Amino acid sequence: MRLWLVLVGALLLQLLSQRGAQAAPKGAPSTQHQRHHSRRHGGPGPGQVVPGDKDGPSAPPPGSAAGLPGGAAVDVEAGGEAAGSAGAAFGLAAEQHHRGGDHKKQGSNASAADDGDADLQGALLLLSGKLHFMDEDRDDGEDDGVQQARADHLPLDRRLANDVEDVEDDVEVTVEESLWREVDHRAPPAASKPPVAGVVRPPHRKRSNQRRSAQGPGQGGPPHVGGLNQTQPQHAPPAPNYDHDPLVVMTKKGRVRGITLTAATGKTVDAWLGIPYAQKPIGPLRFRHPRPVDSWDVTGHEIYNATAQPNSCVQIIDTLFGDFPGATMWNPNTPLNEDCLYVSVYAPRPRPRNAAVMVWVFGGGFYSGTSTLDVYDPKILVSEERVIVVSLCQAIMESGSPTAPWAIISREESILRGLRLAEAVGCPNPTRGNLPAVIRCLRNTSASELVEKEWGTLGICEFPFVPVIDGSFLDETPQKSLATRNFKKTNILMGSNTEEGYYFILYYLTELFRKEEDVYVSRDDFLMAVRELNPYVNPIARQAIVFEYTDWLNPDDPTRNRDALDKMVGDYHFTCNVNEFAHRYAETGNNVYMYYFKHRSLSNPWPSWTGVMHGDEINYVFGEALNPALNYHPLEIELSKRMMRYWANFAKTGNPSMSEDGSWTSIYWPVHTAYGREYLTLDTNSTETGRGPRLKQCAFWKKYLPQLIAATCEYGRPAPRALGHDIGMAMRVTNLKK
């Protein structure tokens, strides 16, 4: 139940781009177990895809002049925070002002109708911040009076956060930024926070010292900019000519050297791995809004060697099931470091003159994941479907639907979670009245300690730091945007899997659901599990949930009770939110294509009762089944080929059934309409279409239960209201002094 983001990806971006904003955007649980319950997912969350047009001007070498093949520019004027670095997604130190006009103009590039440089640059631009995404601390062109007037309208905690950041910048940024911007990526000065051990940065060409040696006596360091004080080299070497090297491409930040790779099928692709799209979010830039990356071509002769996979962002490693491959496949496979804001680009060989661009944004609940996982390897997809794939690390995940109850929190809740984290790492006096000191303390805490302590007493599918409605990146809830049809009008492809809940239950109800056993759930255990999974609803509402998910033909059936728990979690957290999102889009006349993935791989290492779990379709979209070393069944290979073709067609034409040349696939994918709610089954032995899916259960969660809670709130806990969520397995009240 993952999706592909094509060109503009990320649902949050679609929701908000209509208004001219720059964004359209898993017995009782234990803390150790909760950390890992989203390792595999695209977020968690089902996927959706947005189609993109073909790129602009063609060029034999990718990125020449207009960018990569098809005009897909690598340059990006933005960045994001480190994955899993807890403070990176809370709003304690977030500047809340809106971006300036120039950035708005860049953000508007992320449109399904845009071409060439604008397509890829706009998509990367809008996908490159995990939470916040805006300009520098001040807009160019604003005088001090305008800025002061704007700052006077900020809430007190925001003004305090901005004040302390400004002071820190004056002291630290002047020295540190000049070093971090160097193309050879030298380590930060000793006074700043050292990077996490084990970092392997992408290799870079050694900096030439000719420029420095050509300076006169006493003129160490870079020469002055300008005419009179600038010392020129007496014998400047001629600029090298890379016109005939197809692996060297020009971007707006300088030249980039790529590498030719071979897919498991034997076909080759060109790749540019680990290109920085933002300044390193370390030292004073931790918890700050992303800053544009500087040019690495200072002398005109320097090339960025994009030939090795980038770091993975700092995160918790899943060790709950030991070396069980079903779990470890989602653990990062490159060194962990806060310096992880990179993008990789893959293009087919021979190089196409015009190609669709597909953007992959990995999931992980905003706290885990990496773009370099083997299951995300795009080489087969790129070489088979002749598309360009852009893979981001680390950015907003594709969650399938921003209306999922775990996906968005209020700014108030984000601040309280940040204060709770400060308390967990031992910061003194973690209160709202002491925010500047709290921010400084968190910035001086190691990244590994932050991710270790960020988990509290969270429920299933609750993640510590997720996007915040802060008025800067998101200015209203996705529910409100959908209700008012205030979102980008475009075609989308999205869907879910049949057993969405089991993966998270395995990590949450660890005593009841043991991976090594054939699990059967008695009636008493079923009732206990419903209480554990729904702690924030009153007793009457909880009994309604029991009623809805009981098989009244045989309420004591242990197999049906087990499966009912899976459906309860999967419906509430994933399937019903995808359905809602698709329905809202279909109501506005957009073409929506929905899938319901039902195939369980023969090589799936999880017990058979887990069915088709969350994320099980990903390897089929990326073409893993075509790898002969993995011994997929021939029918599974055909399913993978069919899915790759659907996704690529959607990227190229906006219709998964229609190819570039106008031909149609043998199995037609119907449009999901607001009245019919059609979907296509993706399976090896079925191509049926259906309606829904799970319409009755979704009506229970979205329509009936909210009204029941509202009418009976005096009999128990009141309904959660912070974000307009109707109810919530995953809603929690933070108990922390204010």
XYZ file of C-alpha atoms in Angstrom:
738
model
C 0.000 0.000 0.000
C 2.458 2.517 -1.115
C 2.252 4.867 -3.903
C 4.350 6.443 -6.486
C 4.828 10.150 -6.630
C 5.186 11.244 -10.183
C 6.631 14.694 -10.682
C 4.725 16.446 -7.994
C 4.211 13.605 -5.542
C 3.276 14.227 -1.894
C -0.385 14.767 -1.185
C 0.236 17.568 1.222
C 1.684 19.485 -1.648
C -1.404 18.944 -3.787
C -3.752 20.061 -1.062
C -2.226 23.486 -0.762
C -0.738 24.424 -4.101
C -4.136 25.636 -5.395
C -3.898 28.759 -3.244
C -0.490 29.823 -4.416
C 1.225 28.422 -1.332
C 4.488 26.683 -1.873
C 3.139 23.369 -0.828
C 0.202 21.596 -2.042
C 1.549 21.316 -0.313
C 1.893 0.408 14.908
C -0.618 -7.240 26.008
C 0.205 -3.572 26.446
C 2.616 -1.715 24.242
C 6.178 -1.014 25.225
C 8.257 1.958 24.206
C 10.898 -0.246 22.600
C 8.313 -1.989 20.441
C 6.578 1.180 19.371
C 9.705 2.607 17.838
C 9.770 0.184 14.967
C 6.153 -0.253 13.968
C 6.352 1.824 10.850
C 9.609 0.665 9.384
C 8.245 -0.780 6.183
C 5.613 1.654 5.219
C 5.343 4.444 2.822
C 4.682 6.446 5.733
C 2.654 4.486 6.972
C 0.044 5.003 4.462
C -1.328 3.992 1.140
C 0.009 5.569 -1.906
C -1.034 7.996 -4.486
C 0.584 9.180 -7.641
C 0.290 12.373 -9.556
C 0.957 12.290 -13.283
C 3.516 14.469 -14.933
C 4.058 15.683 -18.408
C 7.077 14.886 -20.453
C 10.064 16.986 -19.904
C 11.171 19.901 -21.890
C 14.117 20.313 -24.226
C 16.105 17.212 -24.949
C 19.830 16.839 -24.498
C 22.143 13.878 -25.025
C 23.944 14.438 -21.714
C 21.490 14.603 -18.836
C 21.194 17.948 -17.265
C 22.938 19.812 -20.044
C 21.818 23.395 -20.013
C 18.200 22.642 -19.262
C 18.983 19.871 -16.808
C 18.795 16.105 -16.925
C 17.320 14.251 -19.893
C 14.010 15.768 -20.607
C 15.043 18.896 -18.810
C 14.951 17.450 -15.301
C 17.083 19.891 -13.364
C 18.935 18.674 -10.301
C 19.297 22.073 -8.693
C 17.066 22.827 -5.757
C 16.735 25.953 -3.684
C 15.558 24.310 -0.488
C 16.167 21.564 2.065
C 14.805 19.698 5.071
C 15.633 18.413 8.531
C 17.220 15.095 9.542
C 14.853 12.123 9.651
C 14.080 10.928 13.123
C 15.790 13.885 14.705
C 12.881 14.580 16.916
C 13.115 18.301 17.203
C 13.214 18.575 13.460
C 9.460 18.173 13.299
C 8.260 20.241 16.217
C 7.573 23.898 16.198
C 9.552 25.275 19.133
C 11.983 27.216 17.041
C 10.055 27.431 13.812
C 9.924 30.738 12.081
C 6.295 31.136 11.155
C 6.354 33.842 8.541
C 5.403 33.015 4.966
C 7.842 32.716 2.145
C 8.723 35.528 -0.123
C 7.570 36.004 -3.660
C 10.571 34.444 -5.329
C 10.072 31.201 -3.459
C 6.396 31.213 -4.204
C 7.232 31.430 -7.833
C 9.570 28.443 -7.483
C 7.035 26.444 -5.526
C 4.426 26.959 -8.193
C 6.602 24.885 -10.511
C 5.360 21.700 -8.810
C 2.407 21.252 -11.107
C 1.305 18.274 -13.153
C 1.152 20.557 -16.130
C 4.710 21.897 -15.897
C 7.629 20.864 -18.088
C 11.382 20.377 -18.035
C 13.397 22.146 -15.378
C 10.273 23.413 -13.696
C 8.849 19.900 -13.336
C 11.738 18.351 -11.457
C 12.980 21.443 -9.725
C 9.505 22.292 -8.522
C 8.883 18.759 -7.320
C 12.205 18.586 -5.504
C 11.658 22.038 -4.107
C 8.331 21.232 -2.549
C 9.276 17.730 -1.390
C 12.535 18.693 0.259
C 11.323 19.744 3.712
C 10.035 17.223 6.247
C 8.017 19.828 8.049
C 8.857 23.385 7.245
C 9.816 24.694 3.896
C 10.458 28.326 3.340
C 13.011 30.984 2.658
C 15.817 32.392 4.733
C 15.086 34.123 8.024
C 14.347 37.385 6.282
C 12.961 38.082 2.877
C 15.261 39.954 0.555
C 13.952 43.394 -0.023
C 12.332 43.877 3.378
C 13.706 46.661 5.456
C 14.065 46.386 9.215
C 10.837 48.246 9.851
C 8.767 45.838 7.793
C 10.384 42.866 9.481
C 9.838 44.309 12.927
C 6.198 44.986 12.171
C 5.776 41.446 10.981
C 7.612 40.026 13.999
C 5.426 42.025 16.403
C 2.437 39.982 15.287
C 4.087 36.665 16.089
C 3.075 34.782 19.254
C 5.470 35.199 22.171
C 7.028 31.744 21.900
C 7.710 32.275 18.239
C 9.337 35.627 18.854
C 11.498 34.128 21.600
C 12.549 31.275 19.341
C 13.411 33.677 16.554
C 15.360 35.952 18.913
C 17.550 33.176 20.262
C 18.151 31.857 16.754
C 19.211 35.281 15.536
C 21.705 35.614 18.387
C 23.104 32.149 17.689
C 23.401 32.903 14.019
C 25.483 36.025 14.672
C 27.970 34.017 16.721
C 28.101 30.693 14.880
C 27.008 30.940 11.294
C 29.681 33.407 10.186
C 32.507 30.966 10.926
C 30.792 27.646 10.381
C 28.812 28.213 7.228
C 31.893 29.321 5.326
C 33.507 25.977 6.098
C 30.467 23.808 5.476
C 29.923 25.327 2.113
C 33.274 24.105 0.787
C 32.997 21.632 -2.043
C 35.383 19.236 -0.315
C 32.878 19.111 2.597
C 35.410 19.578 5.348
C 34.266 18.756 8.869
C 32.682 21.566 10.920
C 34.909 23.402 13.408
C 35.504 21.698 16.751
C 33.199 24.099 18.555
C 30.203 22.892 16.595
C 28.367 19.610 17.010
C 30.424 16.778 15.458
C 28.683 14.496 12.998
C 27.482 11.095 14.098
C 30.200 8.435 13.985
C 30.365 6.192 10.967
C 29.614 8.783 8.329
C 30.595 8.033 4.794
C 29.996 11.070 2.706
C 29.796 10.941 -1.044
C 33.316 11.240 -2.472
C 34.334 14.574 -3.877
C 37.089 15.678 -6.158
C 39.931 17.207 -4.162
C 39.950 20.967 -4.211
C 42.611 22.569 -6.354
C 45.122 24.684 -4.433
C 46.183 26.693 -7.446
C 43.903 29.531 -6.577
C 45.327 29.890 -3.070
C 48.971 29.555 -4.115
C 48.543 32.266 -6.710
C 47.716 34.855 -4.064
C 50.273 37.308 -2.855
C 51.998 37.198 0.531
C 49.670 37.494 3.467
C 46.624 36.921 1.338
C 45.527 33.570 2.717
C 41.945 32.518 2.186
C 39.665 33.418 -0.688
C 40.426 36.621 -2.569
C 38.222 39.632 -2.152
C 35.292 39.871 -4.464
C 35.620 42.888 -6.662
C 38.100 44.527 -8.934
C 40.786 46.400 -7.005
C 41.451 44.013 -4.126
C 41.219 40.774 -6.077
C 44.464 38.951 -6.839
C 44.203 37.061 -10.095
C 46.114 33.828 -10.878
C 48.927 34.583 -13.267
C 48.525 31.354 -15.223
C 44.934 30.195 -14.943
C 44.518 26.690 -16.380
C 42.111 26.312 -19.268
C 38.638 25.167 -18.347
C 38.238 21.431 -18.972
C 35.790 20.411 -21.651
C 33.192 17.870 -20.537
C 30.927 18.207 -23.535
C 31.617 14.636 -24.642
C 31.329 13.022 -21.194
C 27.685 11.933 -20.811
C 28.180 11.292 -17.089
C 29.112 14.907 -16.362
C 26.066 17.139 -16.287
C 25.673 20.785 -15.570
C 23.319 21.996 -12.861
C 22.713 25.457 -11.509
C 25.077 24.688 -8.619
C 27.868 23.277 -10.755
C 28.895 20.166 -12.639
C 28.001 16.708 -11.316
C 29.715 13.452 -12.270
C 27.582 10.290 -12.320
C 28.177 6.584 -12.683
C 26.898 3.804 -14.949
C 25.187 0.966 -13.050
C 23.885 -2.435 -14.129
C 20.438 -3.660 -13.129
C 19.799 -7.275 -12.100
C 18.343 -7.829 -15.543
C 21.656 -6.915 -17.201
C 20.511 -3.563 -18.549
C 22.451 -0.436 -17.661
C 21.399 2.957 -16.342
C 23.199 6.188 -15.590
C 22.915 7.467 -12.042
C 23.884 10.585 -10.122
C 23.877 9.568 -6.463
C 23.743 11.807 -3.420
C 23.498 15.300 -4.872
C 22.929 17.796 -2.028
C 19.708 19.762 -2.292
C 20.074 21.785 0.923
C 22.713 22.882 3.372
C 23.595 20.322 6.009
C 21.052 20.658 8.864
C 23.745 20.517 11.531
C 25.062 22.892 14.161
C 23.047 26.113 14.172
C 20.911 24.848 11.273
C 19.434 21.991 13.316
C 15.702 22.587 13.796
C 15.877 25.528 11.405
C 14.062 25.936 8.166
C 15.985 24.543 5.200
C 18.608 26.706 3.573
C 19.572 26.657 -0.102
C 22.661 24.679 -0.952
C 25.608 26.732 -2.171
C 27.406 26.221 -5.436
C 30.266 23.750 -5.207
C 31.904 25.099 -8.338
C 33.917 27.952 -6.856
C 36.749 28.060 -9.374
C 34.900 26.915 -12.471
C 36.813 23.628 -12.582
C 35.239 21.674 -9.735
C 32.927 18.701 -10.161
C 30.728 17.073 -7.537
C 31.339 13.301 -7.590
C 27.831 11.855 -7.291
C 28.972 8.240 -7.499
C 28.159 6.779 -4.043
C 24.912 6.355 -2.133
C 24.213 9.115 0.420
C 23.933 8.854 4.182
C 20.707 7.776 5.829
C 19.227 10.173 8.336
C 19.678 9.436 12.044
C 17.035 6.999 13.266
C 16.298 4.039 15.518
C 17.296 0.643 14.125
C 14.620 -2.068 14.316
C 16.007 -4.919 16.449
C 12.746 -6.332 17.849
C 12.792 -9.404 15.601
C 16.575 -9.792 15.442
C 17.863 -10.580 11.980
C 14.440 -11.538 10.613
C 14.521 -10.373 6.973
C 10.920 -9.179 6.970
C 11.960 -6.497 9.462
C 15.594 -5.792 8.619
C 14.756 -5.067 4.989
C 13.450 -1.702 6.168
C 16.530 -0.782 8.240
C 18.887 1.802 6.723
C 21.747 0.371 4.703
C 24.060 3.393 4.591
C 25.768 5.248 7.468
C 23.538 7.334 9.744
C 24.190 11.037 9.881
C 22.311 14.296 10.206
C 23.990 15.262 6.959
C 21.491 13.378 4.810
C 19.689 15.832 2.557
C 20.496 14.407 -0.835
C 18.768 13.501 -4.068
C 19.675 10.743 -6.526
C 18.719 10.634 -10.195
C 18.544 7.552 -12.442
C 18.229 7.697 -16.235
C 17.998 4.883 -18.807
C 20.668 4.003 -21.345
C 20.753 4.767 -24.125
C 19.713 8.202 -23.016
C 16.183 9.167 -24.107
C 15.567 12.523 -25.689
C 12.290 12.938 -23.882
C 11.272 10.998 -20.780
C 8.763 11.135 -17.961
C 10.125 11.820 -14.478
C 8.920 9.827 -11.471
C 9.779 11.067 -7.975
C 10.038 8.530 -5.140
C 9.665 9.746 -1.567
C 10.203 6.960 0.937
C 8.024 6.477 3.976
C 8.746 5.806 7.607
C 6.283 7.686 9.785
C 8.462 10.818 9.670
C 11.020 9.118 11.905
C 12.625 6.339 9.856
C 13.443 5.141 6.384
C 15.935 5.920 3.665
C 15.937 6.190 -0.095
C 18.793 3.694 -0.509
C 16.992 0.489 0.548
C 17.313 -2.489 -1.794
C 13.532 -2.672 -2.147
C 13.588 0.889 -3.509
C 16.263 0.164 -6.133
C 14.875 1.849 -9.265
C 17.303 0.479 -11.853
C 14.914 -2.187 -13.191
C 12.001 0.240 -13.397
C 14.141 2.854 -15.129
C 15.600 0.461 -17.685
C 12.353 -1.397 -18.441
C 10.014 1.572 -18.711
C 12.461 4.178 -20.016
C 11.655 6.709 -17.330
C 13.781 8.930 -15.116
C 13.487 8.232 -11.392
C 14.380 10.806 -8.758
C 14.800 9.467 -5.228
C 14.862 11.859 -2.264
C 16.480 11.460 1.131
C 15.022 12.816 3.312
C 11.712 14.430 2.551
C 7.993 14.294 3.202
C 6.845 10.747 2.895
C 4.036 9.666 0.719
C 1.465 8.679 3.267
C -1.380 7.989 0.904
C -3.625 10.461 2.618
C -2.888 13.436 4.826
C -6.289 12.851 6.403
C -4.881 9.803 8.209
C -5.314 10.499 11.949
C -1.602 10.142 12.681
C -0.396 12.330 9.835
C -0.931 15.875 11.139
C -0.846 17.492 14.567
C -1.592 20.977 15.786
C 1.170 23.434 16.500
C 0.235 23.400 20.182
C 0.638 19.630 20.348
C 3.959 19.834 18.517
C 5.304 22.286 21.090
C 4.194 20.076 23.959
C 5.852 17.065 22.355
C 9.027 19.073 21.951
C 8.977 20.053 25.619
C 8.427 16.432 26.553
C 11.480 15.501 24.503
C 13.519 18.207 26.224
C 12.497 16.755 29.574
C 13.486 13.248 28.410
C 17.001 14.319 27.412
C 17.519 16.230 30.662
C 17.140 19.832 29.577
C 16.568 22.034 32.649
C 13.203 23.714 33.123
C 11.471 22.519 29.919
C 8.563 24.939 29.967
C 7.045 27.334 27.480
C 8.438 30.274 29.395
C 11.975 28.975 28.870
C 11.867 28.199 25.170
C 15.147 29.860 24.102
C 17.136 27.822 26.645
C 15.218 24.673 25.711
C 16.073 25.171 22.055
C 19.744 25.688 22.818
C 19.768 22.550 24.972
C 18.183 20.449 22.237
C 20.621 21.754 19.662
C 23.515 20.702 21.892
C 22.112 17.194 22.410
C 23.464 14.407 20.229
C 21.254 13.282 17.374
C 21.409 9.680 18.572
C 20.084 10.661 22.011
C 17.274 12.664 20.485
C 15.993 9.776 18.400
C 16.418 7.384 21.333
C 14.345 9.570 23.655
C 11.728 10.904 21.253
C 9.307 8.033 21.862
C 6.962 8.369 24.789
C 3.730 6.588 25.650
C 2.356 6.734 22.129
C -0.396 4.531 20.744
C -0.489 2.370 17.655
C 0.366 4.301 14.510
C 1.375 7.310 16.586
C 4.601 8.935 15.598
C 6.367 11.580 17.681
C 6.962 14.357 15.201
C 4.881 14.806 12.090
C 3.855 17.814 9.996
C 2.403 20.694 11.934
C -0.289 23.150 10.967
C 1.918 26.132 11.608
C 0.701 28.761 9.193
C 3.893 28.562 7.151
C 3.892 25.260 5.305
C 0.392 24.128 6.251
C -2.171 26.729 7.126
C -5.236 24.526 7.572
C -6.096 20.874 8.161
C -6.280 18.588 5.123
C -9.817 17.731 6.221
C -10.797 21.353 5.850
C -9.064 21.658 2.503
C -10.950 18.632 1.224
C -14.273 19.825 2.595
C -13.894 23.200 0.888
C -12.324 21.732 -2.261
C -9.331 23.920 -1.626
C -6.710 21.707 -3.240
C -4.844 21.254 -6.476
C -6.998 19.871 -9.253
C -5.058 17.024 -10.848
C -5.254 13.328 -11.679
C -4.102 10.904 -8.979
C -3.391 7.179 -8.631
C -3.694 5.674 -5.170
C -4.740 2.555 -3.303
C -4.331 0.207 -0.354
C -3.633 -3.441 0.538
C -5.950 -6.050 2.000
C -4.203 -6.496 5.390
C -2.975 -3.032 6.248
C -3.061 -3.420 10.029
C -1.058 -6.544 10.869
C 2.392 -5.016 10.527
C 1.660 -2.425 13.194
C -0.192 -4.839 15.471
C 2.854 -7.125 15.471
C 4.899 -4.296 16.949
C 2.202 -3.056 19.327
C 0.415 -6.115 20.761
C 3.594 -8.127 21.064
C 2.351 -10.613 23.674
C -0.787 -11.516 21.768
C 0.620 -11.503 18.250
C 3.809 -13.574 18.152
C 5.483 -13.862 14.800
C 6.717 -17.415 15.420
C 3.257 -18.797 16.252
C -0.063 -19.479 14.593
C -2.020 -16.737 16.290
C -5.623 -17.255 17.370
C -7.561 -14.664 19.336
C -10.185 -15.646 21.901
C -13.216 -13.474 22.544
C -11.724 -12.130 25.777
C -8.456 -11.309 24.050
C -10.368 -9.619 21.259
C -12.182 -7.338 23.705
C -8.916 -6.560 25.491
C -7.218 -5.710 22.201
C -10.031 -3.365 21.196
C -9.481 -1.467 24.456
C -5.712 -1.297 23.872
C -6.114 -0.117 20.310
C -8.809 2.479 21.040
C -7.794 4.220 24.278
C -9.194 7.627 23.414
C -12.868 6.859 22.902
C -15.533 6.540 25.570
C -16.990 3.129 26.592
C -20.101 3.520 24.443
C -18.077 4.255 21.333
C -15.761 1.362 22.129
C -18.707 -1.029 22.291
C -19.835 0.259 18.911
C -16.429 -0.651 17.493
C -16.726 -4.139 19.005
C -20.157 -4.511 17.452
C -19.003 -3.377 14.019
C -16.032 -5.746 13.877
C -17.618 -8.857 15.407
C -18.590 -11.757 13.170
C -22.017 -12.380 14.702
C -22.374 -15.706 12.896
C -19.652 -17.016 15.227
C -18.365 -14.348 17.618
C -15.988 -16.813 19.322
C -14.179 -17.801 16.131
C -10.469 -17.164 17.010
C -9.404 -16.749 13.395
C -12.102 -14.228 12.573
C -11.385 -12.313 15.789
C -7.718 -12.101 14.830
C -8.477 -10.892 11.341
C -11.035 -8.396 12.644
C -8.298 -6.642 14.630
C -6.244 -6.280 11.485
C -9.165 -4.824 9.591
C -10.010 -2.447 12.433
C -6.520 -0.934 12.460
C -6.135 -0.980 8.692
C -9.522 0.591 7.990
C -9.145 3.422 10.460
C -5.542 4.333 9.782
C -5.194 3.658 6.075
C -7.919 2.296 3.804
C -10.736 4.653 4.772
C -8.519 7.706 4.492
C -7.417 6.725 1.019
C -11.058 6.207 0.105
C -11.997 9.617 1.428
C -9.222 11.350 -0.432
C -10.050 9.620 -3.706
C -13.733 10.428 -3.314
C -13.105 14.124 -2.730
C -10.906 14.354 -5.783
C -13.385 12.449 -7.929
C -16.145 14.853 -6.845
C -14.289 17.715 -8.486
C -14.080 15.950 -11.841
C -10.459 14.819 -11.602
C -9.489 11.431 -12.973
C -8.751 9.127 -10.039
C -7.377 5.605 -10.399
C -7.641 3.333 -7.354
C -6.099 -0.071 -6.759
C -6.633 -2.790 -4.138
C -3.500 -4.931 -3.902
C -4.300 -8.558 -2.998
C -1.238 -10.637 -3.890
C 0.928 -12.233 -1.203
C 4.408 -13.046 -2.496
C 5.387 -16.696 -2.334
C 8.694 -15.668 -0.757
C 7.099 -13.473 1.938
C 8.955 -14.274 5.215
C 6.122 -13.221 7.521
C 3.667 -15.909 8.762
C 0.901 -16.738 6.318
C -1.847 -15.314 8.555
C -0.451 -11.813 8.041
C -1.749 -11.803 4.473
C -0.902 -8.898 2.179
C 0.666 -6.428 4.541
C 1.300 -2.739 4.434
C 3.964 -1.982 1.819
C 3.902 -5.382 0.121
C 3.261 -3.881 -3.305
C 6.418 -1.754 -3.372
C 8.790 -4.405 -4.708
C 6.383 -5.053 -7.591
C 6.297 -1.401 -8.587
C 10.102 -1.244 -8.579
C 10.412 -4.465 -10.584
C 12.186 -6.590 -7.978
C 10.382 -9.675 -9.293
C 12.421 -9.433 -12.489
C 15.640 -10.139 -10.564
C 16.441 -13.765 -11.530
C 18.445 -14.296 -8.322
C 15.284 -13.878 -6.212
C 13.346 -16.722 -7.873
C 9.969 -15.045 -8.204
C 7.193 -17.132 -9.758
C 6.502 -16.405 -13.445
C 3.038 -15.125 -12.571
C 4.593 -12.712 -10.075
C 7.003 -11.497 -12.719
C 4.088 -10.761 -15.026
C 2.270 -8.914 -12.226
C 5.338 -6.772 -11.631
C 5.672 -5.972 -15.322
C 2.022 -5.003 -15.472
C 2.303 -2.741 -12.425
C 5.448 -1.041 -13.701
C 3.677 -0.359 -16.970
C 0.609 1.053 -15.197
C 2.712 3.417 -13.097
C 4.893 4.497 -16.021
C 1.898 5.058 -18.287
C 0.329 7.237 -15.637
C 3.517 9.287 -15.455
C 3.635 9.656 -19.209
C 0.004 10.101 -20.210
C -2.023 10.551 -17.020
C -3.838 7.271 -17.710
C -2.392 3.946 -16.440
C -4.037 2.050 -19.301
C -2.718 4.183 -22.156
C 0.864 4.122 -23.399
C 2.791 6.951 -25.001
C 2.087 5.666 -28.489
C -1.651 5.596 -27.864
C -1.907 1.842 -27.417
C -3.882 0.370 -24.534
C -3.022 -2.266 -21.948
C -4.802 -5.602 -22.184
C -6.428 -5.021 -18.784
C -8.259 -1.725 -18.525
C -8.097 0.311 -15.323
C -11.415 2.122 -14.837
C -11.676 5.651 -13.542
C -12.766 5.920 -9.902
C -15.897 8.038 -9.934
C -17.657 9.733 -7.039
C -20.820 7.694 -7.612
C -19.301 4.325 -8.601
C -16.076 4.288 -6.525
C -14.475 1.799 -8.858
C -11.106 0.184 -8.187
C -8.869 -2.355 -9.942
C -7.673 -5.508 -8.162
C -3.936 -6.095 -8.492
C -3.251 -9.828 -8.136
C -1.683 -12.667 -10.107
C -4.949 -14.519 -10.672
C -7.474 -11.715 -10.695
C -8.102 -8.588 -12.699
C -11.557 -7.888 -11.352
C -12.866 -4.464 -10.607
C -14.802 -3.613 -7.484
C -16.454 -0.739 -5.639
C -15.092 0.717 -2.458
C -13.218 -0.984 -0.962
C -14.768 -1.524 2.505
C -17.398 1.147 2.102
C -19.569 0.032 5.024
C -16.706 0.025 7.519
C -15.487 3.375 6.303
C -18.942 4.871 6.707
C -18.845 3.614 10.302
C -15.556 5.395 11.033
C -16.228 8.556 9.087
C -19.947 9.139 9.640
C -21.588 7.051 12.373
C -18.952 6.900 15.122
C -18.205 10.634 15.229
C -21.887 11.381 15.761
C -22.132 8.713 18.458
C -19.136 10.156 20.299
C -20.499 13.660 20.073
C -23.842 12.547 21.490
C -22.326 10.493 24.329
C -19.232 12.463 25.274
C -20.626 13.153 28.760
C -20.485 9.397 29.445
C -16.739 9.259 28.993
C -13.826 11.094 27.599
C -14.776 13.914 25.269
C -14.080 13.524 21.611
C -10.655 14.747 20.493
C -10.975 18.071 18.752
C -7.504 19.525 18.340
C -7.336 18.917 14.620
C -10.913 18.259 13.755
C -10.355 14.506 13.786
C -13.613 12.803 14.527
C -12.149 10.113 16.743
C -8.813 8.501 17.111
C -7.077 5.322 18.011
C -3.986 7.416 17.708
C -5.162 10.612 19.359
C -3.560 11.242 22.689
C -3.526 13.927 25.339
C -0.080 15.115 26.316
C 0.267 15.418 30.070
C 2.951 18.005 30.559
C 3.018 21.164 32.590
C 2.672 24.285 30.586
